[in-house]
C-alpha cells in the first residue's frame, strides 16, 4: 500500500510526534526504494509568502533521480494568518509531486483540544493524508508508558521505580496547563541513564532518587493556579517544593503577574467586556488560559486582590533585605507561607 504524501502531527508529546515522523519517512523510503532528504522549515508571519514559495519549490518539483524531499513545516499557523497566504499554502498541499511529501508539525500547548490551525489539518485529511494527535501521558498512563519503554530496552524496573520516575518528572501533576511537551523525551533519557548505571540488574526506587532530579513541568504555574483557585493546602504543598529549587525573586515575579492578571481580567469583565476581547487586550492568546483566569478571578473581590498585591510588595522587600526587614531563609519561607494562608485562604487571617 502506497503511503500518502501528506501528514499532520499535533499534540504536546514531542517525542512521540518525532518518532511518528521517523516512521512516516521510513514508509516513504520503503515505497520509493531510495532515501529521502528531510528539509525542515519554520513558519514566520513576516515573510510568509517567501516561505510558502520555498515549500512549493521543494515539494512540487518532480523527482528525477534518487529520493525526493520530505518537507517538515513547524509553526505552520504563522503562514496562514493572511487570507492570500492561507490560500497559497492550501494550494501547495494539492501539488505535492510523486516521490515528495509534506508534514506539518503542530507542537500544541498542553491542554489544547484542537490542532492549530485546524483548517490545515482538515485539508490534510481531505487529501487522504494522516492526521494524528500525540498527547503526553500523565498519572498512571505515564507510569505505564515508562514500563513499556523499559521493556523495549530490556531494562528491569523494581516495584515502585516506574511510578517514582513518573512523579519526579512531573507525570502526576494534575493541572491542565502544565507544560508537558518534553516529558516523555525526558523520561526516555532518564531510562537510558538508569540502564547505564544498573546494567543487567533491576532499577530500584533508590536508584531513581539518586539519579533523577525532580523536574516538575510548570510547577510554578501550578502553584499560581492553586493560589488563584484559593486551594490553600495545594498551594502550600507546591510552595514547599518550589522554595527548595526556585529563586525567590522568580517566584515573586510569577505570583505578582498572576494576581495582577486576575485584577485586570476581573475589572474588564465587570465593565462588560467579552472574555475574548479582554484576553486580546491583555495579550493572552490561549482561550484555555483566558477561561482559567476568568474562573479564578471570580473567586476574589477587588479588595482581596489589592491586598494580595500589597502583601507581595512586602515579601519583595523581605527578599531584597530592605532596611528593617532583613530576614533569614527560614523566616522568609515562613513569610511566603503566611502570605498564602492570609490571602488565598478565605476568612482565615494568620499573620497576627
PDB file of N, CA, C and O in Angstrom, residues 20-74:
ATOM      1  N   UNK A  20       6.868   9.384  15.181  1.00  0.00           N
ATOM      2  CA  UNK A  20       5.904   9.202  14.101  1.00  0.00           C
ATOM      3  C   UNK A  20       6.464   9.750  12.788  1.00  0.00           C
ATOM      4  O   UNK A  20       6.262   9.165  11.707  1.00  0.00           O
ATOM      5  N   UNK A  21       7.167  10.883  12.873  1.00  0.00           N
ATOM      6  CA  UNK A  21       7.796  11.454  11.683  1.00  0.00           C
ATOM      7  C   UNK A  21       8.840  10.498  11.122  1.00  0.00           C
ATOM      8  O   UNK A  21       8.929  10.305   9.895  1.00  0.00           O
ATOM      9  N   UNK A  22       9.635   9.886  11.989  1.00  0.00           N
ATOM     10  CA  UNK A  22      10.647   8.917  11.538  1.00  0.00           C
ATOM     11  C   UNK A  22       9.981   7.725  10.840  1.00  0.00           C
ATOM     12  O   UNK A  22      10.465   7.255   9.796  1.00  0.00           O
ATOM     13  N   UNK A  23       8.876   7.225  11.417  1.00  0.00           N
ATOM     14  CA  UNK A  23       8.183   6.082  10.809  1.00  0.00           C
ATOM     15  C   UNK A  23       7.579   6.470   9.460  1.00  0.00           C
ATOM     16  O   UNK A  23       7.599   5.680   8.509  1.00  0.00           O
ATOM     17  N   UNK A  24       7.038   7.673   9.399  1.00  0.00           N
ATOM     18  CA  UNK A  24       6.456   8.168   8.152  1.00  0.00           C
ATOM     19  C   UNK A  24       7.527   8.236   7.061  1.00  0.00           C
ATOM     20  O   UNK A  24       7.303   7.798   5.925  1.00  0.00           O
ATOM     21  N   UNK A  25       8.679   8.762   7.412  1.00  0.00           N
ATOM     22  CA  UNK A  25       9.776   8.857   6.448  1.00  0.00           C
ATOM     23  C   UNK A  25      10.235   7.470   6.005  1.00  0.00           C
ATOM     24  O   UNK A  25      10.490   7.238   4.816  1.00  0.00           O
ATOM     25  N   UNK A  26      10.322   6.541   6.966  1.00  0.00           N
ATOM     26  CA  UNK A  26      10.753   5.183   6.626  1.00  0.00           C
ATOM     27  C   UNK A  26       9.772   4.514   5.667  1.00  0.00           C
ATOM     28  O   UNK A  26      10.172   3.794   4.739  1.00  0.00           O
ATOM     29  N   UNK A  27       8.468   4.746   5.869  1.00  0.00           N
ATOM     30  CA  UNK A  27       7.463   4.168   4.980  1.00  0.00           C
ATOM     31  C   UNK A  27       7.581   4.733   3.571  1.00  0.00           C
ATOM     32  O   UNK A  27       7.455   4.000   2.570  1.00  0.00           O
ATOM     33  N   UNK A  28       7.835   6.033   3.484  1.00  0.00           N
ATOM     34  CA  UNK A  28       8.011   6.655   2.172  1.00  0.00           C
ATOM     35  C   UNK A  28       9.240   6.100   1.461  1.00  0.00           C
ATOM     36  O   UNK A  28       9.209   5.846   0.245  1.00  0.00           O
ATOM     37  N   UNK A  29      10.311   5.918   2.212  1.00  0.00           N
ATOM     38  CA  UNK A  29      11.540   5.370   1.618  1.00  0.00           C
ATOM     39  C   UNK A  29      11.342   3.931   1.166  1.00  0.00           C
ATOM     40  O   UNK A  29      11.889   3.508   0.140  1.00  0.00           O
ATOM     41  N   UNK A  30      10.540   3.176   1.931  1.00  0.00           N
ATOM     42  CA  UNK A  30      10.256   1.803   1.528  1.00  0.00           C
ATOM     43  C   UNK A  30       9.458   1.767   0.225  1.00  0.00           C
ATOM     44  O   UNK A  30       9.664   0.894  -0.635  1.00  0.00           O
ATOM     45  N   UNK A  31       8.550   2.745   0.061  1.00  0.00           N
ATOM     46  CA  UNK A  31       7.760   2.811  -1.176  1.00  0.00           C
ATOM     47  C   UNK A  31       8.630   3.154  -2.388  1.00  0.00           C
ATOM     48  O   UNK A  31       8.458   2.582  -3.478  1.00  0.00           O
ATOM     49  N   UNK A  32       9.564   4.101  -2.189  1.00  0.00           N
ATOM     50  CA  UNK A  32      10.353   4.591  -3.324  1.00  0.00           C
ATOM     51  C   UNK A  32      11.634   3.798  -3.545  1.00  0.00           C
ATOM     52  O   UNK A  32      12.201   3.824  -4.649  1.00  0.00           O
ATOM     53  N   UNK A  33      12.089   3.137  -2.494  1.00  0.00           N
ATOM     54  CA  UNK A  33      13.341   2.394  -2.597  1.00  0.00           C
ATOM     55  C   UNK A  33      14.572   3.272  -2.554  1.00  0.00           C
ATOM     56  O   UNK A  33      15.676   2.833  -2.893  1.00  0.00           O
ATOM     57  N   UNK A  34      14.409   4.528  -2.132  1.00  0.00           N
ATOM     58  CA  UNK A  34      15.541   5.458  -2.075  1.00  0.00           C
ATOM     59  C   UNK A  34      15.402   6.347  -0.838  1.00  0.00           C
ATOM     60  O   UNK A  34      14.283   6.659  -0.424  1.00  0.00           O
ATOM     61  N   UNK A  35      16.513   6.762  -0.232  1.00  0.00           N
ATOM     62  CA  UNK A  35      16.440   7.641   0.937  1.00  0.00           C
ATOM     63  C   UNK A  35      15.921   9.018   0.564  1.00  0.00           C
ATOM     64  O   UNK A  35      16.199   9.523  -0.536  1.00  0.00           O
ATOM     65  N   UNK A  36      15.181   9.630   1.484  1.00  0.00           N
ATOM     66  CA  UNK A  36      14.630  10.963   1.236  1.00  0.00           C
ATOM     67  C   UNK A  36      15.501  12.025   1.900  1.00  0.00           C
ATOM     68  O   UNK A  36      16.228  11.747   2.860  1.00  0.00           O
ATOM     69  N   UNK A  37      15.398  13.235   1.403  1.00  0.00           N
ATOM     70  CA  UNK A  37      16.054  14.386   2.031  1.00  0.00           C
ATOM     71  C   UNK A  37      15.027  15.086   2.917  1.00  0.00           C
ATOM     72  O   UNK A  37      14.011  15.580   2.439  1.00  0.00           O
ATOM     73  N   UNK A  38      15.297  15.106   4.218  1.00  0.00           N
ATOM     74  CA  UNK A  38      14.383  15.799   5.129  1.00  0.00           C
ATOM     75  C   UNK A  38      14.757  17.273   5.181  1.00  0.00           C
ATOM     76  O   UNK A  38      15.881  17.627   5.539  1.00  0.00           O
ATOM     77  N   UNK A  39      13.804  18.127   4.859  1.00  0.00           N
ATOM     78  CA  UNK A  39      14.014  19.584   4.838  1.00  0.00           C
ATOM     79  C   UNK A  39      13.093  20.218   5.866  1.00  0.00           C
ATOM     80  O   UNK A  39      11.874  20.099   5.774  1.00  0.00           O
ATOM     81  N   UNK A  40      13.671  20.879   6.846  1.00  0.00           N
ATOM     82  CA  UNK A  40      12.910  21.483   7.938  1.00  0.00           C
ATOM     83  C   UNK A  40      12.757  22.979   7.702  1.00  0.00           C
ATOM     84  O   UNK A  40      13.730  23.667   7.352  1.00  0.00           O
ATOM     85  N   UNK A  41      11.551  23.495   7.929  1.00  0.00           N
ATOM     86  CA  UNK A  41      11.316  24.928   7.793  1.00  0.00           C
ATOM     87  C   UNK A  41      10.319  25.355   8.863  1.00  0.00           C
ATOM     88  O   UNK A  41       9.393  24.609   9.199  1.00  0.00           O
ATOM     89  N   UNK A  42      10.528  26.533   9.414  1.00  0.00           N
ATOM     90  CA  UNK A  42       9.637  27.064  10.441  1.00  0.00           C
ATOM     91  C   UNK A  42       8.861  28.244   9.879  1.00  0.00           C
ATOM     92  O   UNK A  42       9.444  29.160   9.293  1.00  0.00           O
ATOM     93  N   UNK A  43       7.551  28.220  10.065  1.00  0.00           N
ATOM     94  CA  UNK A  43       6.724  29.304   9.578  1.00  0.00           C
ATOM     95  C   UNK A  43       6.914  30.582  10.363  1.00  0.00           C
ATOM     96  O   UNK A  43       7.063  30.554  11.574  1.00  0.00           O
ATOM     97  N   UNK A  44       6.946  31.693   9.675  1.00  0.00           N
ATOM     98  CA  UNK A  44       7.033  33.018  10.282  1.00  0.00           C
ATOM     99  C   UNK A  44       6.024  33.921   9.587  1.00  0.00           C
ATOM    100  O   UNK A  44       5.888  33.886   8.356  1.00  0.00           O
ATOM    101  N   UNK A  45       5.317  34.732  10.357  1.00  0.00           N
ATOM    102  CA  UNK A  45       4.305  35.600   9.747  1.00  0.00           C
ATOM    103  C   UNK A  45       4.943  36.601   8.795  1.00  0.00           C
ATOM    104  O   UNK A  45       4.435  36.831   7.693  1.00  0.00           O
ATOM    105  N   UNK A  46       6.056  37.197   9.220  1.00  0.00           N
ATOM    106  CA  UNK A  46       6.779  38.108   8.329  1.00  0.00           C
ATOM    107  C   UNK A  46       7.555  37.272   7.314  1.00  0.00           C
ATOM    108  O   UNK A  46       8.387  36.457   7.679  1.00  0.00           O
ATOM    109  N   UNK A  47       7.264  37.470   6.064  1.00  0.00           N
ATOM    110  CA  UNK A  47       7.926  36.684   5.029  1.00  0.00           C
ATOM    111  C   UNK A  47       7.228  35.375   4.738  1.00  0.00           C
ATOM    112  O   UNK A  47       7.834  34.458   4.149  1.00  0.00           O
ATOM    113  N   UNK A  48       5.945  35.250   5.129  1.00  0.00           N
ATOM    114  CA  UNK A  48       5.214  34.004   4.916  1.00  0.00           C
ATOM    115  C   UNK A  48       5.150  33.627   3.446  1.00  0.00           C
ATOM    116  O   UNK A  48       5.294  32.455   3.081  1.00  0.00           O
ATOM    117  N   UNK A  49       4.939  34.623   2.574  1.00  0.00           N
ATOM    118  CA  UNK A  49       4.823  34.333   1.145  1.00  0.00           C
ATOM    119  C   UNK A  49       6.094  33.699   0.593  1.00  0.00           C
ATOM    120  O   UNK A  49       6.038  32.752  -0.203  1.00  0.00           O
ATOM    121  N   UNK A  50       7.253  34.200   1.031  1.00  0.00           N
ATOM    122  CA  UNK A  50       8.527  33.647   0.555  1.00  0.00           C
ATOM    123  C   UNK A  50       8.725  32.218   1.064  1.00  0.00           C
ATOM    124  O   UNK A  50       9.245  31.362   0.333  1.00  0.00           O
ATOM    125  N   UNK A  51       8.320  31.966   2.303  1.00  0.00           N
ATOM    126  CA  UNK A  51       8.465  30.619   2.869  1.00  0.00           C
ATOM    127  C   UNK A  51       7.559  29.637   2.127  1.00  0.00           C
ATOM    128  O   UNK A  51       7.969  28.518   1.795  1.00  0.00           O
ATOM    129  N   UNK A  52       6.327  30.060   1.856  1.00  0.00           N
ATOM    130  CA  UNK A  52       5.396  29.193   1.121  1.00  0.00           C
ATOM    131  C   UNK A  52       5.933  28.913  -0.283  1.00  0.00           C
ATOM    132  O   UNK A  52       5.829  27.786  -0.793  1.00  0.00           O
ATOM    133  N   UNK A  53       6.533  29.919  -0.899  1.00  0.00           N
ATOM    134  CA  UNK A  53       7.118  29.726  -2.235  1.00  0.00           C
ATOM    135  C   UNK A  53       8.249  28.704  -2.186  1.00  0.00           C
ATOM    136  O   UNK A  53       8.396  27.871  -3.106  1.00  0.00           O
ATOM    137  N   UNK A  54       9.057  28.765  -1.127  1.00  0.00           N
ATOM    138  CA  UNK A  54      10.159  27.811  -0.989  1.00  0.00           C
ATOM    139  C   UNK A  54       9.624  26.388  -0.780  1.00  0.00           C
ATOM    140  O   UNK A  54      10.172  25.419  -1.319  1.00  0.00           O
ATOM    141  N   UNK A  55       8.553  26.267   0.012  1.00  0.00           N
ATOM    142  CA  UNK A  55       7.939  24.952   0.211  1.00  0.00           C
ATOM    143  C   UNK A  55       7.404  24.420  -1.117  1.00  0.00           C
ATOM    144  O   UNK A  55       7.595  23.246  -1.461  1.00  0.00           O
ATOM    145  N   UNK A  56       6.743  25.302  -1.872  1.00  0.00           N
ATOM    146  CA  UNK A  56       6.218  24.917  -3.186  1.00  0.00           C
ATOM    147  C   UNK A  56       7.332  24.403  -4.087  1.00  0.00           C
ATOM    148  O   UNK A  56       7.197  23.358  -4.754  1.00  0.00           O
ATOM    149  N   UNK A  57       8.446  25.110  -4.111  1.00  0.00           N
ATOM    150  CA  UNK A  57       9.557  24.705  -4.964  1.00  0.00           C
ATOM    151  C   UNK A  57      10.083  23.330  -4.570  1.00  0.00           C
ATOM    152  O   UNK A  57      10.440  22.515  -5.424  1.00  0.00           O
ATOM    153  N   UNK A  58      10.122  23.069  -3.273  1.00  0.00           N
ATOM    154  CA  UNK A  58      10.655  21.795  -2.785  1.00  0.00           C
ATOM    155  C   UNK A  58       9.739  20.615  -3.109  1.00  0.00           C
ATOM    156  O   UNK A  58      10.198  19.560  -3.535  1.00  0.00           O
ATOM    157  N   UNK A  59       8.436  20.786  -2.840  1.00  0.00           N
ATOM    158  CA  UNK A  59       7.553  19.610  -2.916  1.00  0.00           C
ATOM    159  C   UNK A  59       6.877  19.441  -4.272  1.00  0.00           C
ATOM    160  O   UNK A  59       6.424  18.333  -4.604  1.00  0.00           O
ATOM    161  N   UNK A  60       6.768  20.502  -5.050  1.00  0.00           N
ATOM    162  CA  UNK A  60       6.075  20.413  -6.338  1.00  0.00           C
ATOM    163  C   UNK A  60       7.012  20.033  -7.473  1.00  0.00           C
ATOM    164  O   UNK A  60       6.552  19.702  -8.577  1.00  0.00           O
ATOM    165  N   UNK A  61       8.315  20.057  -7.241  1.00  0.00           N
ATOM    166  CA  UNK A  61       9.284  19.696  -8.279  1.00  0.00           C
ATOM    167  C   UNK A  61       9.371  18.183  -8.403  1.00  0.00           C
ATOM    168  O   UNK A  61       9.679  17.498  -7.423  1.00  0.00           O
ATOM    169  N   UNK A  62       9.106  17.629  -9.575  1.00  0.00           N
ATOM    170  CA  UNK A  62       9.157  16.164  -9.741  1.00  0.00           C
ATOM    171  C   UNK A  62      10.539  15.603  -9.439  1.00  0.00           C
ATOM    172  O   UNK A  62      11.561  16.258  -9.671  1.00  0.00           O
ATOM    173  N   UNK A  63      10.569  14.398  -8.886  1.00  0.00           N
ATOM    174  CA  UNK A  63      11.829  13.730  -8.558  1.00  0.00           C
ATOM    175  C   UNK A  63      12.371  13.064  -9.818  1.00  0.00           C
ATOM    176  O   UNK A  63      11.692  12.240 -10.449  1.00  0.00           O
ATOM    177  N   UNK A  64      13.596  13.415 -10.177  1.00  0.00           N
ATOM    178  CA  UNK A  64      14.217  12.848 -11.376  1.00  0.00           C
ATOM    179  C   UNK A  64      15.058  11.626 -11.038  1.00  0.00           C
ATOM    180  O   UNK A  64      14.953  10.591 -11.681  1.00  0.00           O
ATOM    181  N   UNK A  65      15.911  11.766 -10.040  1.00  0.00           N
ATOM    182  CA  UNK A  65      16.795  10.662  -9.662  1.00  0.00           C
ATOM    183  C   UNK A  65      16.814  10.556  -8.137  1.00  0.00           C
ATOM    184  O   UNK A  65      16.748  11.564  -7.433  1.00  0.00           O
ATOM    185  N   UNK A  66      16.944   9.342  -7.619  1.00  0.00           N
ATOM    186  CA  UNK A  66      17.085   9.132  -6.182  1.00  0.00           C
ATOM    187  C   UNK A  66      15.807   9.431  -5.431  1.00  0.00           C
ATOM    188  O   UNK A  66      14.693   9.377  -5.967  1.00  0.00           O
ATOM    189  N   UNK A  67      15.978   9.771  -4.155  1.00  0.00           N
ATOM    190  CA  UNK A  67      14.834  10.039  -3.302  1.00  0.00           C
ATOM    191  C   UNK A  67      14.355  11.466  -3.423  1.00  0.00           C
ATOM    192  O   UNK A  67      15.062  12.352  -3.918  1.00  0.00           O
ATOM    193  N   UNK A  68      13.145  11.687  -2.959  1.00  0.00           N
ATOM    194  CA  UNK A  68      12.566  13.017  -3.020  1.00  0.00           C
ATOM    195  C   UNK A  68      12.787  13.805  -1.747  1.00  0.00           C
ATOM    196  O   UNK A  68      13.646  13.468  -0.919  1.00  0.00           O
ATOM    197  N   UNK A  69      12.001  14.856  -1.572  1.00  0.00           N
ATOM    198  CA  UNK A  69      12.117  15.749  -0.414  1.00  0.00           C
ATOM    199  C   UNK A  69      10.956  15.522   0.529  1.00  0.00           C
ATOM    200  O   UNK A  69       9.797  15.466   0.110  1.00  0.00           O
ATOM    201  N   UNK A  70      11.283  15.384   1.805  1.00  0.00           N
ATOM    202  CA  UNK A  70      10.270  15.364   2.864  1.00  0.00           C
ATOM    203  C   UNK A  70      10.322  16.728   3.538  1.00  0.00           C
ATOM    204  O   UNK A  70      11.222  17.009   4.324  1.00  0.00           O
ATOM    205  N   UNK A  71       9.367  17.591   3.206  1.00  0.00           N
ATOM    206  CA  UNK A  71       9.318  18.935   3.794  1.00  0.00           C
ATOM    207  C   UNK A  71       8.557  18.862   5.106  1.00  0.00           C
ATOM    208  O   UNK A  71       7.407  18.420   5.143  1.00  0.00           O
ATOM    209  N   UNK A  72       9.198  19.313   6.173  1.00  0.00           N
ATOM    210  CA  UNK A  72       8.594  19.296   7.510  1.00  0.00           C
ATOM    211  C   UNK A  72       8.401  20.740   7.948  1.00  0.00           C
ATOM    212  O   UNK A  72       9.372  21.482   8.115  1.00  0.00           O
ATOM    213  N   UNK A  73       7.146  21.146   8.126  1.00  0.00           N
ATOM    214  CA  UNK A  73       6.821  22.529   8.433  1.00  0.00           C
ATOM    215  C   UNK A  73       6.362  22.646   9.877  1.00  0.00           C
ATOM    216  O   UNK A  73       5.363  22.040  10.276  1.00  0.00           O
ATOM    217  N   UNK A  74       7.099  23.400  10.669  1.00  0.00           N
ATOM    218  CA  UNK A  74       6.716  23.689  12.050  1.00  0.00           C
ATOM    219  C   UNK A  74       6.128  25.096  12.123  1.00  0.00           C
ATOM    220  O   UNK A  74       6.429  25.949  11.282  1.00  0.00           O
TER     221      UNK A  74
END
